[in-house]
Coordinates of N, CA and C in Angstrom, one line a residue:
M1 N 30.2 18.4 -32.2 CA 31.6 18.3 -32.0 C 32.0 17.0 -31.4
D2 N 32.8 16.2 -32.1 CA 33.3 14.9 -31.6 C 34.4 15.1 -30.6
K3 N 34.4 14.3 -29.6 CA 35.4 14.3 -28.6 C 36.0 12.9 -28.5
G4 N 37.2 12.7 -28.8 CA 37.9 11.5 -28.6 C 37.3 10.4 -29.5
K5 N 37.6 9.1 -29.1 CA 37.2 8.0 -29.9 C 35.7 7.6 -29.7
G6 N 35.1 8.1 -28.6 CA 33.7 7.7 -28.4 C 32.7 8.3 -29.4
G7 N 33.1 9.5 -29.9 CA 32.2 10.1 -30.9 C 31.0 10.9 -30.3
F8 N 31.1 11.1 -29.0 CA 30.0 11.9 -28.3 C 30.5 13.2 -27.8
A9 N 29.6 14.2 -28.0 CA 30.0 15.5 -27.5 C 29.9 15.5 -25.9
P10 N 30.6 16.3 -25.2 CA 30.6 16.2 -23.8 C 29.2 16.5 -23.1
S11 N 28.4 17.2 -23.8 CA 27.0 17.5 -23.2 C 25.9 16.6 -23.7
A12 N 26.3 15.7 -24.6 CA 25.2 14.8 -25.1 C 24.9 13.7 -24.1
P13 N 23.6 13.3 -24.0 CA 23.2 12.2 -23.1 C 23.8 10.9 -23.6
P14 N 23.9 9.9 -22.7 CA 24.4 8.6 -23.2 C 23.4 8.0 -24.1
P15 N 23.8 7.1 -25.0 CA 22.9 6.5 -25.9 C 21.9 5.5 -25.3
Y16 N 22.1 5.2 -24.0 CA 21.2 4.3 -23.3 C 21.0 4.8 -21.9
A17 N 19.9 4.4 -21.3 CA 19.6 4.8 -19.9 C 19.1 3.5 -19.2
P18 N 19.3 3.5 -17.9 CA 18.8 2.4 -17.1 C 17.2 2.4 -17.2
P19 N 16.6 1.2 -16.9 CA 15.1 1.2 -17.0 C 14.5 2.0 -15.8
S20 N 13.3 2.5 -16.0 CA 12.6 3.2 -15.0 C 12.3 2.2 -13.9
Y21 N 11.9 2.8 -12.7 CA 11.5 1.9 -11.6 C 10.4 1.0 -11.9
S22 N 9.3 1.5 -12.6 CA 8.2 0.6 -12.9 C 8.5 -0.5 -13.9
Q23 N 9.5 -0.2 -14.8 CA 9.9 -1.2 -15.8 C 10.8 -2.3 -15.1
A24 N 11.6 -1.9 -14.1 CA 12.5 -2.8 -13.4 C 11.7 -3.7 -12.5
V25 N 10.7 -3.1 -11.7 CA 10.0 -3.8 -10.7 C 8.7 -4.5 -11.3
G26 N 8.1 -3.8 -12.2 CA 6.9 -4.3 -12.8 C 5.7 -3.7 -12.1
G27 N 4.5 -4.1 -12.4 CA 3.3 -3.6 -11.8 C 2.7 -2.5 -12.7
V28 N 1.6 -1.9 -12.2 CA 0.8 -0.9 -12.9 C 1.1 0.4 -12.3
P29 N 1.6 1.4 -13.1 CA 1.9 2.7 -12.5 C 0.6 3.4 -12.3
P30 N 0.5 4.3 -11.4 CA -0.8 5.1 -11.2 C -1.1 5.9 -12.4
Q31 N -2.4 6.0 -12.8 CA -2.8 6.7 -13.9 C -3.8 7.8 -13.3
A32 N -4.3 8.6 -14.2 CA -5.3 9.6 -13.7 C -6.5 8.8 -13.2
P33 N -7.2 9.4 -12.2 CA -8.3 8.7 -11.6 C -9.4 8.2 -12.7
F34 N -9.8 7.0 -12.6 CA -10.8 6.4 -13.5 C -12.1 6.6 -12.9
T35 N -13.0 7.3 -13.5 CA -14.4 7.5 -13.1 C -15.3 7.0 -14.2
P36 N -16.2 6.0 -13.9 CA -17.1 5.5 -14.9 C -18.1 6.6 -15.3
I37 N -18.4 6.6 -16.6 CA -19.4 7.5 -17.1 C -20.8 7.1 -16.7
Q38 N -21.5 8.1 -16.1 CA -22.9 7.8 -15.6 C -23.8 7.8 -16.8
G39 N -24.7 6.8 -16.8 CA -25.8 6.7 -17.8 C -25.3 6.0 -19.0
A40 N -24.1 5.6 -19.1 CA -23.6 4.8 -20.3 C -23.9 3.4 -20.1
A41 N -23.7 2.6 -21.2 CA -24.0 1.2 -21.2 C -23.0 0.6 -20.2
P42 N -23.5 -0.4 -19.4 CA -22.5 -1.1 -18.5 C -21.3 -1.7 -19.2
T43 N -20.2 -1.4 -18.6 CA -19.0 -2.0 -19.1 C -18.4 -3.0 -18.1
T44 N -17.7 -4.0 -18.6 CA -17.0 -4.9 -17.7 C -15.6 -4.4 -17.4
V45 N -15.4 -4.3 -16.1 CA -14.0 -3.9 -15.7 C -13.4 -5.1 -15.1
V46 N -12.3 -5.5 -15.7 CA -11.5 -6.7 -15.2 C -10.4 -6.2 -14.2
T47 N -10.5 -6.6 -13.0 CA -9.5 -6.2 -12.0 C -8.7 -7.5 -11.6
T48 N -7.5 -7.2 -11.2 CA -6.7 -8.3 -10.6 C -6.7 -8.2 -9.1
V49 N -6.3 -9.3 -8.5 CA -6.2 -9.4 -7.1 C -5.0 -8.6 -6.6
V50 N -5.2 -7.6 -5.8 CA -4.1 -6.8 -5.4 C -3.8 -7.2 -3.9
P51 N -2.5 -7.6 -3.7 CA -2.2 -8.0 -2.3 C -2.2 -6.7 -1.4
L52 N -2.9 -6.9 -0.3 CA -3.0 -5.8 0.7 C -1.9 -5.9 1.7
G53 N -1.2 -4.8 2.0 CA -0.2 -4.9 3.0 C -0.4 -3.9 4.1
S54 N 0.7 -3.5 4.8 CA 0.5 -2.6 5.9 C 0.4 -1.1 5.5
Q55 N 0.7 -0.8 4.2 CA 0.6 0.5 3.7 C -0.6 0.7 2.7
S56 N -0.9 1.9 2.4 CA -2.0 2.1 1.4 C -1.6 1.5 0.0
T57 N -2.6 1.0 -0.7 CA -2.4 0.2 -1.9 C -3.1 0.9 -3.1
H58 N -2.5 1.0 -4.2 CA -3.1 1.6 -5.4 C -3.9 0.5 -6.1
M59 N -5.2 0.7 -6.3 CA -6.0 -0.3 -7.0 C -7.2 0.3 -7.6
I60 N -8.0 -0.6 -8.3 CA -9.3 -0.2 -8.8 C -10.3 -0.8 -7.9
C61 N -11.2 0.0 -7.3 CA -12.2 -0.5 -6.3 C -13.2 -1.4 -7.1
P62 N -13.4 -2.6 -6.6 CA -14.3 -3.6 -7.2 C -15.8 -3.1 -7.0
H63 N -16.1 -2.2 -6.2 CA -17.5 -1.8 -5.9 C -17.9 -0.6 -6.8
C64 N -17.0 0.5 -6.9 CA -17.4 1.7 -7.6 C -16.5 1.8 -8.9
Q65 N -15.5 0.9 -9.1 CA -14.6 1.0 -10.3 C -13.8 2.2 -10.4
A66 N -13.6 2.9 -9.3 CA -12.7 4.1 -9.3 C -11.3 3.7 -9.0
E67 N -10.3 4.3 -9.6 CA -8.9 4.0 -9.4 C -8.5 4.9 -8.2
V68 N -8.1 4.2 -7.1 CA -7.9 4.9 -5.8 C -6.6 4.3 -5.1
D69 N -6.2 5.1 -4.1 CA -5.2 4.7 -3.1 C -6.1 4.4 -1.9
T70 N -6.0 3.2 -1.4 CA -6.9 2.8 -0.3 C -6.6 3.6 1.0
T71 N -7.6 3.8 1.8 CA -7.5 4.4 3.1 C -7.3 3.3 4.1
T72 N -6.5 3.5 5.1 CA -6.2 2.5 6.0 C -6.6 2.9 7.5
K73 N -6.9 1.9 8.2 CA -7.3 2.0 9.6 C -6.6 0.9 10.4
T74 N -5.8 1.2 11.4 CA -5.1 0.2 12.2 C -5.8 -0.1 13.5
S75 N -5.5 -1.3 13.9 CA -6.0 -1.8 15.2 C -5.0 -2.8 15.7
P76 N -4.9 -3.0 17.1 CA -3.9 -3.9 17.7 C -4.3 -5.4 17.3
S77 N -3.3 -6.1 17.0 CA -3.5 -7.5 16.6 C -3.4 -8.4 17.9
V78 N -3.7 -9.7 17.7 CA -3.6 -10.7 18.8 C -2.2 -10.7 19.4
V79 N -1.2 -10.6 18.5 CA 0.2 -10.5 19.0 C 0.4 -9.4 19.9
A80 N -0.2 -8.2 19.6 CA 0.0 -7.0 20.5 C -0.7 -7.3 21.9
W81 N -1.9 -7.8 21.9 CA -2.6 -8.1 23.1 C -1.8 -9.1 23.9
L82 N -1.4 -10.2 23.3 CA -0.6 -11.2 24.1 C 0.7 -10.7 24.6
S83 N 1.4 -9.9 23.8 CA 2.7 -9.4 24.3 C 2.4 -8.4 25.5
G84 N 1.4 -7.6 25.4 CA 1.1 -6.7 26.5 C 0.7 -7.5 27.8
F85 N 0.0 -8.6 27.6 CA -0.4 -9.4 28.7 C 0.8 -10.1 29.4
I86 N 1.7 -10.5 28.6 CA 3.0 -11.2 29.1 C 3.8 -10.1 29.8
I87 N 3.9 -8.9 29.2 CA 4.7 -7.9 29.9 C 4.1 -7.5 31.2
C88 N 2.7 -7.5 31.3 CA 2.0 -7.2 32.5 C 2.3 -8.2 33.6
I89 N 2.3 -9.5 33.2 CA 2.5 -10.6 34.1 C 4.0 -10.5 34.7
L90 N 4.9 -10.1 33.8 CA 6.3 -10.0 34.2 C 6.6 -8.8 35.2
G91 N 5.6 -8.0 35.5 CA 5.7 -6.9 36.4 C 5.7 -5.5 35.9
C92 N 5.7 -5.3 34.6 CA 5.7 -4.0 34.0 C 4.3 -3.6 33.6
W93 N 3.5 -3.4 34.6 CA 2.1 -3.1 34.4 C 1.8 -1.6 34.4
M94 N 2.7 -0.7 34.7 CA 2.4 0.7 34.8 C 2.7 1.4 33.4
G95 N 2.1 0.9 32.4 CA 2.2 1.6 31.1 C 3.0 0.8 30.1
C96 N 4.0 0.1 30.5 CA 4.9 -0.6 29.6 C 4.2 -1.7 28.8
C97 N 3.1 -2.2 29.5 CA 2.3 -3.3 28.8 C 1.6 -2.8 27.6
L98 N 1.4 -1.5 27.5 CA 0.7 -0.9 26.3 C 1.6 -0.6 25.1
I99 N 2.9 -0.8 25.3 CA 3.8 -0.5 24.2 C 3.5 -1.3 22.9
P100 N 3.3 -2.6 23.0 CA 3.0 -3.4 21.8 C 1.8 -2.9 21.1
C101 N 0.8 -2.2 21.7 CA -0.4 -1.7 21.1 C -0.1 -0.4 20.3
C102 N 1.1 0.1 20.4 CA 1.5 1.3 19.7 C 2.5 1.1 18.6
M103 N 3.0 -0.1 18.5 CA 4.0 -0.5 17.5 C 3.3 -0.8 16.2
D104 N 3.8 -0.3 15.0 CA 3.3 -0.6 13.7 C 3.4 -2.1 13.4
D105 N 4.4 -2.7 13.9 CA 4.6 -4.2 13.5 C 3.7 -5.1 14.2
C106 N 2.9 -4.6 15.2 CA 1.9 -5.4 15.9 C 0.5 -5.0 15.6
M107 N 0.3 -4.3 14.4 CA -1.1 -3.8 14.1 C -1.7 -4.5 12.9
N108 N -3.0 -4.7 12.9 CA -3.7 -5.2 11.8 C -4.2 -3.9 11.0
V109 N -4.3 -4.0 9.7 CA -4.6 -2.9 8.9 C -5.9 -3.2 8.0
E110 N -6.9 -2.4 8.2 CA -8.1 -2.5 7.3 C -8.1 -1.5 6.2
H111 N -8.3 -2.0 5.0 CA -8.3 -1.1 3.8 C -9.7 -0.9 3.3
S112 N -10.0 0.4 3.0 CA -11.3 0.7 2.4 C -11.1 1.7 1.3
C113 N -12.2 1.9 0.5 CA -12.1 2.8 -0.7 C -12.5 4.2 -0.2
P114 N -11.7 5.2 -0.5 CA -12.0 6.6 -0.1 C -13.1 7.2 -0.9
H115 N -13.5 6.5 -2.1 CA -14.5 7.1 -2.9 C -15.9 6.6 -2.5
C116 N -16.1 5.3 -2.2 CA -17.4 4.8 -1.8 C -17.4 4.2 -0.4
N117 N -16.3 4.3 0.3 CA -16.1 3.8 1.7 C -16.4 2.3 1.8
A118 N -16.3 1.5 0.8 CA -16.5 0.1 0.8 C -15.2 -0.6 1.5
F119 N -15.5 -1.6 2.2 CA -14.4 -2.4 2.9 C -13.8 -3.2 1.8
L120 N -12.4 -3.2 1.6 CA -11.7 -3.8 0.6 C -10.9 -5.0 1.1
G121 N -10.6 -5.1 2.4 CA -9.8 -6.2 2.9 C -9.1 -5.8 4.1
K122 N -8.5 -6.9 4.7 CA -7.7 -6.7 6.0 C -6.4 -7.4 5.9
Y123 N -5.4 -6.7 6.4 CA -4.0 -7.3 6.5 C -3.8 -7.6 8.0
T124 N -3.7 -8.9 8.3 CA -3.5 -9.3 9.7 C -2.1 -9.7 10.0
R125 N -1.7 -9.5 11.2 CA -0.4 -9.9 11.6 C -0.6 -10.9 12.7
G126 N 0.1 -12.0 12.7 CA 0.1 -13.0 13.7 C -1.2 -13.6 14.1

């Protein structure tokens, strides 16, 4: 049933839609986990360098070739230790000097593979 000059029925979807998030931003969307076939002829898996950040990253492990989201472990950075030392010198030594060691913005992040536990890289701050 036509409605007006547009020629579209009221319940019909528009003839175009905005791009999906992955099309607009780019990158590789997550797929089903890739597990190499055991006993098969060795295959070459080409991986790209994935920038590691403060959050878990989706990538293919260069050690076991599994498609994983990295596991992360945080530790205080040099900036956190120096900030705590300066706060302690300024007189706030009764616990306030430990605040920088609890802030996410002052933490280094180590990434590892949850499948084979291989170390994948470290994101350092300051």
